[in-house]
mmCIF file of C-alpha atoms and ligand atoms in Angstrom:
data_model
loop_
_atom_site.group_PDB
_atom_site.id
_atom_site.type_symbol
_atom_site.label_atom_id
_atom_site.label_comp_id
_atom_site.label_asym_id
_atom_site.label_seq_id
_atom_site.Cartn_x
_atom_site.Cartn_y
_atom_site.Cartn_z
ATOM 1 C CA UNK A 1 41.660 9.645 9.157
ATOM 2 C CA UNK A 2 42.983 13.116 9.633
ATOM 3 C CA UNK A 3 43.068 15.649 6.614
ATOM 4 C CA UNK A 4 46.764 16.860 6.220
ATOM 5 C CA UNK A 5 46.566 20.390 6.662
ATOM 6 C CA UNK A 6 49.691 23.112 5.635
ATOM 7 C CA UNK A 7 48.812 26.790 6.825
ATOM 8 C CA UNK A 8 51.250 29.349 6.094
ATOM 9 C CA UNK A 9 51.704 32.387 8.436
ATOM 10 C CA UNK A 10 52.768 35.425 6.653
ATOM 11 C CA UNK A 11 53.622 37.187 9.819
ATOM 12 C CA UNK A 12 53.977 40.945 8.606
ATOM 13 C CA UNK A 13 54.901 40.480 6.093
ATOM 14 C CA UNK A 14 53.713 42.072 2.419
ATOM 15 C CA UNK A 15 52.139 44.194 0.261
ATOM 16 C CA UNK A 16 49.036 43.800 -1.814
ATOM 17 C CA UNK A 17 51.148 43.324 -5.038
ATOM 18 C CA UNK A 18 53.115 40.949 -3.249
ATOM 19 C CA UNK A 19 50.099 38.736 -1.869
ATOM 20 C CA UNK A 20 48.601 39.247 -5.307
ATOM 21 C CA UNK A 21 51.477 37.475 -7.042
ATOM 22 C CA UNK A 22 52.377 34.405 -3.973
ATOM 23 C CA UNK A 23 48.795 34.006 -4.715
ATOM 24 C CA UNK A 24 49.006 33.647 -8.301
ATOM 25 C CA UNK A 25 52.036 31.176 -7.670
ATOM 26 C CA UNK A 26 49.878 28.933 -5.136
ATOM 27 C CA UNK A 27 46.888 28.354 -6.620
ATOM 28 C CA UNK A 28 48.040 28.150 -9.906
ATOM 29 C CA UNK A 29 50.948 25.611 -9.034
ATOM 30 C CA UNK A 30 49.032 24.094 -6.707
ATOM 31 C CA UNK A 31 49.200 19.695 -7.684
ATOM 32 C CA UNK A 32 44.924 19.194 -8.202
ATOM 33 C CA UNK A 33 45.768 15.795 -6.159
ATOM 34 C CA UNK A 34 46.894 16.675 -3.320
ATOM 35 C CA UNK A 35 44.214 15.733 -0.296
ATOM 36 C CA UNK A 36 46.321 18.355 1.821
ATOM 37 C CA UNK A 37 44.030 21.449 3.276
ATOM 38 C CA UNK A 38 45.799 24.539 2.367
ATOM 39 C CA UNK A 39 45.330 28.084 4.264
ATOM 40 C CA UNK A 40 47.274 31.358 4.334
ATOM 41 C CA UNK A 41 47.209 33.787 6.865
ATOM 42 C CA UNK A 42 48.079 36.833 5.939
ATOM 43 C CA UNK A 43 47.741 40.259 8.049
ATOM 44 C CA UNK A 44 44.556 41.382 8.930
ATOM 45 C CA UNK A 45 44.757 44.529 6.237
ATOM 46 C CA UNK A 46 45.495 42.048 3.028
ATOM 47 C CA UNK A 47 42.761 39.669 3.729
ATOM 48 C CA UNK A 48 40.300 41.264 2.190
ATOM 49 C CA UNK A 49 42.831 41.227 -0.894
ATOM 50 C CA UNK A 50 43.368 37.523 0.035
ATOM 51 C CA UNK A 51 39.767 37.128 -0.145
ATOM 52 C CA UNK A 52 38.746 38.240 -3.782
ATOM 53 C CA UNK A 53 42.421 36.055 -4.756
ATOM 54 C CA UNK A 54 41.353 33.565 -3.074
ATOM 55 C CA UNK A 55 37.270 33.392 -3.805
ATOM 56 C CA UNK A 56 36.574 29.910 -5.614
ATOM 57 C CA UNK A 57 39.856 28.193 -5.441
ATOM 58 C CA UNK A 58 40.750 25.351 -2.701
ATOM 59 C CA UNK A 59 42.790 27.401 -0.405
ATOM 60 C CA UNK A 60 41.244 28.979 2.836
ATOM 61 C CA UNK A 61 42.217 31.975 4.932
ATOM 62 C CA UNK A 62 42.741 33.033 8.140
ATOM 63 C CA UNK A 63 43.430 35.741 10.429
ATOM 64 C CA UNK A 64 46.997 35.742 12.298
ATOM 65 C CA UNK A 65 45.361 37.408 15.798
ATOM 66 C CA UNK A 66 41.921 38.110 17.713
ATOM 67 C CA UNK A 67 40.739 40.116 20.301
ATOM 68 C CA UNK A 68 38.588 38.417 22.694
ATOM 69 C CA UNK A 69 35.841 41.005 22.270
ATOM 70 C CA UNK A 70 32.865 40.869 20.166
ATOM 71 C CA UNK A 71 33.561 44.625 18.962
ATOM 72 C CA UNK A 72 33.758 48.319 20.716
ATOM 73 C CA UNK A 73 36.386 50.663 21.953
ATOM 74 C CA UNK A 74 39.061 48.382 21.566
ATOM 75 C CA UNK A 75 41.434 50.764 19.355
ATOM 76 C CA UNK A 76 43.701 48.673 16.988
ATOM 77 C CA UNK A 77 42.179 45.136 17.445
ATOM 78 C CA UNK A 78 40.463 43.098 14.964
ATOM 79 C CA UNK A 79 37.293 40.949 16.191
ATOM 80 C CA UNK A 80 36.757 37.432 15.313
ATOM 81 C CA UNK A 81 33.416 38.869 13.604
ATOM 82 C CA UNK A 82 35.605 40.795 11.259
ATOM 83 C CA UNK A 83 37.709 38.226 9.959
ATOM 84 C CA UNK A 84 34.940 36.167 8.977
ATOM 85 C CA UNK A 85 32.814 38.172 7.416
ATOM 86 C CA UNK A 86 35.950 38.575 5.032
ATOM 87 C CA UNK A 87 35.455 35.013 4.030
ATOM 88 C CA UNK A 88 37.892 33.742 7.058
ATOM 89 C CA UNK A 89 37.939 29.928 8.487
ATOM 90 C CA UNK A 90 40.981 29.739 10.531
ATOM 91 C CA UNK A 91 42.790 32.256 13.068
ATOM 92 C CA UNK A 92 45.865 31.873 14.360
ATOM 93 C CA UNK A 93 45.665 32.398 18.974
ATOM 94 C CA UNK A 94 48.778 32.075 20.863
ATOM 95 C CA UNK A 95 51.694 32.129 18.605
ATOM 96 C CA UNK A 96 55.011 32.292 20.807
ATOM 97 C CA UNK A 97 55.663 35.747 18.941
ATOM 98 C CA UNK A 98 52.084 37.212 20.399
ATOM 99 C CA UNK A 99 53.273 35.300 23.749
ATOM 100 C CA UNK A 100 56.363 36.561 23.943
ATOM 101 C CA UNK A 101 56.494 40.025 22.565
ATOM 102 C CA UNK A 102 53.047 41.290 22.877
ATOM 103 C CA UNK A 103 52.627 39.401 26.166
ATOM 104 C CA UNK A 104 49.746 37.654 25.855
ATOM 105 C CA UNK A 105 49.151 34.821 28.883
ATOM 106 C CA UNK A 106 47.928 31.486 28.689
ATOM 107 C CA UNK A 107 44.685 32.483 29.612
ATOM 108 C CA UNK A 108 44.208 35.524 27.531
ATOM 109 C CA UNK A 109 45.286 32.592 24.960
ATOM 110 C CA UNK A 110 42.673 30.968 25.917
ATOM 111 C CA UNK A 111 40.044 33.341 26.074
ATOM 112 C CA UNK A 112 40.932 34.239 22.497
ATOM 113 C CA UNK A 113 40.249 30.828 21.807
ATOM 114 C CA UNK A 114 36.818 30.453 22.771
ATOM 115 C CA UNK A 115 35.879 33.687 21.626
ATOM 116 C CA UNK A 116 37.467 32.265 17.885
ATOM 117 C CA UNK A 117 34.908 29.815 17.852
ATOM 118 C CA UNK A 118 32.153 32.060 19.550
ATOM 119 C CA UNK A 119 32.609 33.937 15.749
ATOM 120 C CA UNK A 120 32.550 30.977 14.096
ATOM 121 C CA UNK A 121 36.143 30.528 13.397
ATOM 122 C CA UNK A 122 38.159 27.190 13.629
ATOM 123 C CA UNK A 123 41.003 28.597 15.790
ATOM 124 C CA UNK A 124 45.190 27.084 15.358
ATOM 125 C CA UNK A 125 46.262 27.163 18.836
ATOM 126 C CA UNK A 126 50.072 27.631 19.226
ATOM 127 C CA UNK A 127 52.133 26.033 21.764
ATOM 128 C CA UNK A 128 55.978 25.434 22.303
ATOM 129 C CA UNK A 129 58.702 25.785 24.949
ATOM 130 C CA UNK A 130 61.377 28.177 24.735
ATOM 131 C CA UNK A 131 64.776 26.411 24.387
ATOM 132 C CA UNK A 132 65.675 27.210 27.777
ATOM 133 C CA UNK A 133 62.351 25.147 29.275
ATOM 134 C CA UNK A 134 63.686 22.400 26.858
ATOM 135 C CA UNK A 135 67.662 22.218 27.874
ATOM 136 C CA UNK A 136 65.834 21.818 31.613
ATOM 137 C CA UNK A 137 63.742 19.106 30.523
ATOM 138 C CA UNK A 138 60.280 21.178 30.653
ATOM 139 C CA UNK A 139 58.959 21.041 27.262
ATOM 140 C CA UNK A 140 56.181 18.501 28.210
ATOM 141 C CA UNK A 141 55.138 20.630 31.534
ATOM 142 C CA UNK A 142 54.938 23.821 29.507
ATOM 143 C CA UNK A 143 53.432 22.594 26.547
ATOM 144 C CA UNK A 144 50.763 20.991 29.284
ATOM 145 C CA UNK A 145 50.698 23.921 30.829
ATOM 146 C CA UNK A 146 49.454 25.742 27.727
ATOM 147 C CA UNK A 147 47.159 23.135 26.717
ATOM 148 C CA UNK A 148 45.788 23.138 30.613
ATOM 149 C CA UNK A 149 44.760 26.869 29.950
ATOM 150 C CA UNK A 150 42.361 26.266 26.916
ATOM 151 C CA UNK A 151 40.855 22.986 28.219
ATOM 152 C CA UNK A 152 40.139 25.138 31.787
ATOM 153 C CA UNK A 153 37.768 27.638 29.299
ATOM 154 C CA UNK A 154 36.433 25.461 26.570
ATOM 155 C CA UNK A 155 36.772 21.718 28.105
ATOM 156 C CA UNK A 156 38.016 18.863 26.159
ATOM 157 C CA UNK A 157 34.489 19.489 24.088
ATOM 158 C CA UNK A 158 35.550 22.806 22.768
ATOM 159 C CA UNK A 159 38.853 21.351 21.283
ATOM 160 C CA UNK A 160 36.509 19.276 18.572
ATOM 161 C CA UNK A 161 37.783 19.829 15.121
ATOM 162 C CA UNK A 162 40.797 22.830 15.745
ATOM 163 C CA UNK A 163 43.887 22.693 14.802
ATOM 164 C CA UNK A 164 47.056 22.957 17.408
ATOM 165 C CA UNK A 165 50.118 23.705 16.020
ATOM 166 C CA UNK A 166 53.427 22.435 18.098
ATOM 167 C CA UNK A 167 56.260 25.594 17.535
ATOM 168 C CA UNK A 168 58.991 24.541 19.292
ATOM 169 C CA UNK A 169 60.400 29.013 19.663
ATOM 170 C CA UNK A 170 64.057 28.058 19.331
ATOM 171 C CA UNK A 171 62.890 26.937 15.517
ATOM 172 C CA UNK A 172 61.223 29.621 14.906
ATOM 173 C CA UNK A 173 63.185 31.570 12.346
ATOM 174 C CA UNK A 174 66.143 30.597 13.083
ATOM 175 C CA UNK A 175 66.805 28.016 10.328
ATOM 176 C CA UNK A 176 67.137 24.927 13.234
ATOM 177 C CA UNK A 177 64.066 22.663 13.262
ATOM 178 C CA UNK A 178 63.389 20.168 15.507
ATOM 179 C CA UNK A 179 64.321 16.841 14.051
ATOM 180 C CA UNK A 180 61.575 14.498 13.399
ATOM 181 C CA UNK A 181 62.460 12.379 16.541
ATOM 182 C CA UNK A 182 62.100 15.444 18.542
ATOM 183 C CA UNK A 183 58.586 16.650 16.827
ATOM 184 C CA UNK A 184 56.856 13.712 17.091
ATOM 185 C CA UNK A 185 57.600 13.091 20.372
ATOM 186 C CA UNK A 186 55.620 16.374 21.646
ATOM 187 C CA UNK A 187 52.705 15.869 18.890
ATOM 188 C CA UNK A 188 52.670 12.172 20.728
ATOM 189 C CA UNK A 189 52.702 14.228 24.184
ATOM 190 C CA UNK A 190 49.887 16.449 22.987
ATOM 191 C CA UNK A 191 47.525 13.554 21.527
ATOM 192 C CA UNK A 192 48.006 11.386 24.535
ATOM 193 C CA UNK A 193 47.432 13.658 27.055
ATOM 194 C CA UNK A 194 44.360 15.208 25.373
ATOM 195 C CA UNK A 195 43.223 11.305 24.570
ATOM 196 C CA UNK A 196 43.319 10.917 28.040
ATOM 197 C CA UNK A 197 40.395 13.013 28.062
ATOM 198 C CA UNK A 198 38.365 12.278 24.778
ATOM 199 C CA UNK A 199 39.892 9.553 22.702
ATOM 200 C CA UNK A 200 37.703 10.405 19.137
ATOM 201 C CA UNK A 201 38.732 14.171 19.990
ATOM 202 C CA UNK A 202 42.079 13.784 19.917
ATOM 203 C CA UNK A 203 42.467 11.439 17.380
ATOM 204 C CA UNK A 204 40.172 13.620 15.074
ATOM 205 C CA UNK A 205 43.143 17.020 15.832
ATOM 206 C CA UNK A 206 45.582 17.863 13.425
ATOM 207 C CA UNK A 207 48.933 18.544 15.486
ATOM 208 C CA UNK A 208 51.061 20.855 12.648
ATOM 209 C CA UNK A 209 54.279 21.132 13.075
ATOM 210 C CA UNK A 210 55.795 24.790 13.031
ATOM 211 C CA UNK A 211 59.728 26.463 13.112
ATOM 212 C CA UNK A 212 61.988 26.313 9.974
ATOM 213 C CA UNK A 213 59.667 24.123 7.884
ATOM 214 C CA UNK A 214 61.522 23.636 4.542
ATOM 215 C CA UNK A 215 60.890 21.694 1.107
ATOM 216 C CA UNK A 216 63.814 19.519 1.736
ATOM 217 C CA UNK A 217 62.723 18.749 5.779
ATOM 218 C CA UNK A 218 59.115 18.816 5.651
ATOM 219 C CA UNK A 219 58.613 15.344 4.326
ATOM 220 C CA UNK A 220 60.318 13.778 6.806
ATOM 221 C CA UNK A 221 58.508 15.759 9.596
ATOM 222 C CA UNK A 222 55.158 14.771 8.145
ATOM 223 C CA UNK A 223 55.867 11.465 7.823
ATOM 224 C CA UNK A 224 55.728 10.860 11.637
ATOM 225 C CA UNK A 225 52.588 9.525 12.727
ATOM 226 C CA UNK A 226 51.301 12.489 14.797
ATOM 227 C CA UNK A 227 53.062 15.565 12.390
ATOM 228 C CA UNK A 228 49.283 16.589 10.449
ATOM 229 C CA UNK A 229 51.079 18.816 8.222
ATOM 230 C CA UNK A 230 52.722 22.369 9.125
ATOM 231 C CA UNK A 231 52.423 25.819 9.922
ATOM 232 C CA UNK A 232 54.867 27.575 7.681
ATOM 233 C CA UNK A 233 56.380 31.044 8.165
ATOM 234 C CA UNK A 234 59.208 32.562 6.053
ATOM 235 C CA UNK A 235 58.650 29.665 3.127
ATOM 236 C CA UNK A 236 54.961 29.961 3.237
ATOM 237 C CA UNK A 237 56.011 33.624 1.508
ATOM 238 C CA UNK A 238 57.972 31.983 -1.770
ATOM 239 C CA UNK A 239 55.362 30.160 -3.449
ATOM 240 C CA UNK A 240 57.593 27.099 -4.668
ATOM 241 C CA UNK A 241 58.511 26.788 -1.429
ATOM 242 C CA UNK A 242 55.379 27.053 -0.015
ATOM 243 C CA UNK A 243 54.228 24.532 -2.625
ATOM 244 C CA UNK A 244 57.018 22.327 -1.884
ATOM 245 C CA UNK A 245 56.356 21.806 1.427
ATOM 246 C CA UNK A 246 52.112 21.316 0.554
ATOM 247 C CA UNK A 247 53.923 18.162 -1.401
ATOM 248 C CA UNK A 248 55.758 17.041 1.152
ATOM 249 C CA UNK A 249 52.164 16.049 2.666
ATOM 250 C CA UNK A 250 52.172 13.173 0.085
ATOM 251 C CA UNK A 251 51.790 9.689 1.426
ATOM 252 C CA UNK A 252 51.478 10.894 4.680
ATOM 253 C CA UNK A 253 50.897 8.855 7.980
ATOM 254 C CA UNK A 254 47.855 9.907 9.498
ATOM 255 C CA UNK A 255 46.119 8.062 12.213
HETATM 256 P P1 13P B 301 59.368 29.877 10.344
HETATM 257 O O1 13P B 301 58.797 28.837 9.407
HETATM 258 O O2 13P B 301 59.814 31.121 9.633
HETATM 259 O O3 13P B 301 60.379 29.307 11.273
HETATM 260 O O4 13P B 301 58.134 30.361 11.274
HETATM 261 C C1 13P B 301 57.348 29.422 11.901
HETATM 262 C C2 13P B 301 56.176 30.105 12.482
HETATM 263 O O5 13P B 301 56.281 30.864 13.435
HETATM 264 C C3 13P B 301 54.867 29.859 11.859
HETATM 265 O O6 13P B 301 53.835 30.347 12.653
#
């Protein structure tokens, strides 16, 4: 039985009086019930803010970003090392906007992924097509593609107990999510072909969904047998939003 997880990705995205008060709106709003996991990751300059906010309560936090060094002359990266000794269990490696703008390969992707858990973190590896590779019919091969790149570094092994997140990038942000046909059909993708490998692995993955997540669609996402929950942008920064989408995990089907 897989926990349902919701992590919300602040991108950059506010300041401390800002993550002081979402904060204040999560936890405190937050239904006691709820078996959902819940994480924010906020930039790598609030966590420590995030931290003392976040000290004792149910919600984890993560980093957005690695580098795949352990530390040194690496000017303007954050090390895996860092974000946990601020209290970290999750970062975020290969999110299409790293990919894309900061252009960051499949195998640096990779690479940040083993050096994630190296530091003792439980990396959320990103994958999607862009929604050219999907009019042409390549979503599977490039989602395979990116999930070929990890498993060449860590092995099927090293994928025990992450997190991937599916982000289609033509939902990203742009208010069009992928309907629930369309979402589950790629988590099914991912789980099958990594079951191919280990079976107990892949059942044992949360597969979040990610792009556009709302209150009023997440429910019907989640409720897909292979949607774990969801990685949230622009509503994981309103926390009734945010909230309302950690309640959409309710009654759940989870493998
Ligand atoms: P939106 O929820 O704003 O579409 O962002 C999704 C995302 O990129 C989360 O990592």
């Amino acid at each position: 039985m897989r926990r349902p997880m919701v992590a919300g990705n602040w991108k950059m995205n506010g300041t401390r009086s800002d993550a002081g008060s979402l904060l204040d709106g999560v936890v405190g709003g937050l239904d006691a019930s709820l078996t959902c996991e819940v994480v924010v990751c906020p930039p790598s300059i609030l966590i420590p803010v995030v931290a003392e906010k976040l000290a004792g309560t149910s919600v984890s936090w993560g980093g957005q970003n690695l580098d795949t060094h352990d530390g040194g002359a690496y000017t303007g990266e954050i090390s895996g090392g860092m974000l946990k000794d601020f209290g970290s269990t999750y970062v975020i490696v290969g999110h299409s906007e790293r990919r894309s703008i900061y252009g960051e390969s499949d195998d640096l992707v990779a690479e940040k992924f083993q050096q994630a858990q190296k530091t003792g973190l439980i990396p959320i590896l990103c994958v999607g097509e862009l929604l050219e590779e999907r009019e042409r019919g390549q979503t599977e091969s490039v989602v395979g593609r990116q999930l070929d790149a990890v498993l060449a570094v860590v092995g099927i092994a090293g994928l025990k107990d992450t997190v991937i997140a599916y982000e289609p990038v033509w939902a990203i942000g742009t208010g069009k999510t992928a309907s629930a046909d369309q979402a589950q059909e790629v988590h099914k993708f991912i789980r099958t072909k990594l079951a191919d490998k280990d079976a107990n692995i892949a059942n044992g993955l949360r597969i979040l969904y990610g792009g556009s997540v709302k209150p009023d669609n997440a429910a019907e996402l989640f409720a897909n047998e292979d949607v774990d929950g969801g990685l949230i942008g622009g509503a994981s920064l309103k926390a009734q939003d945010f909230l309302g989408i950690c309640n959409a995990t309710k009654n759940q089907d989870l493998g």
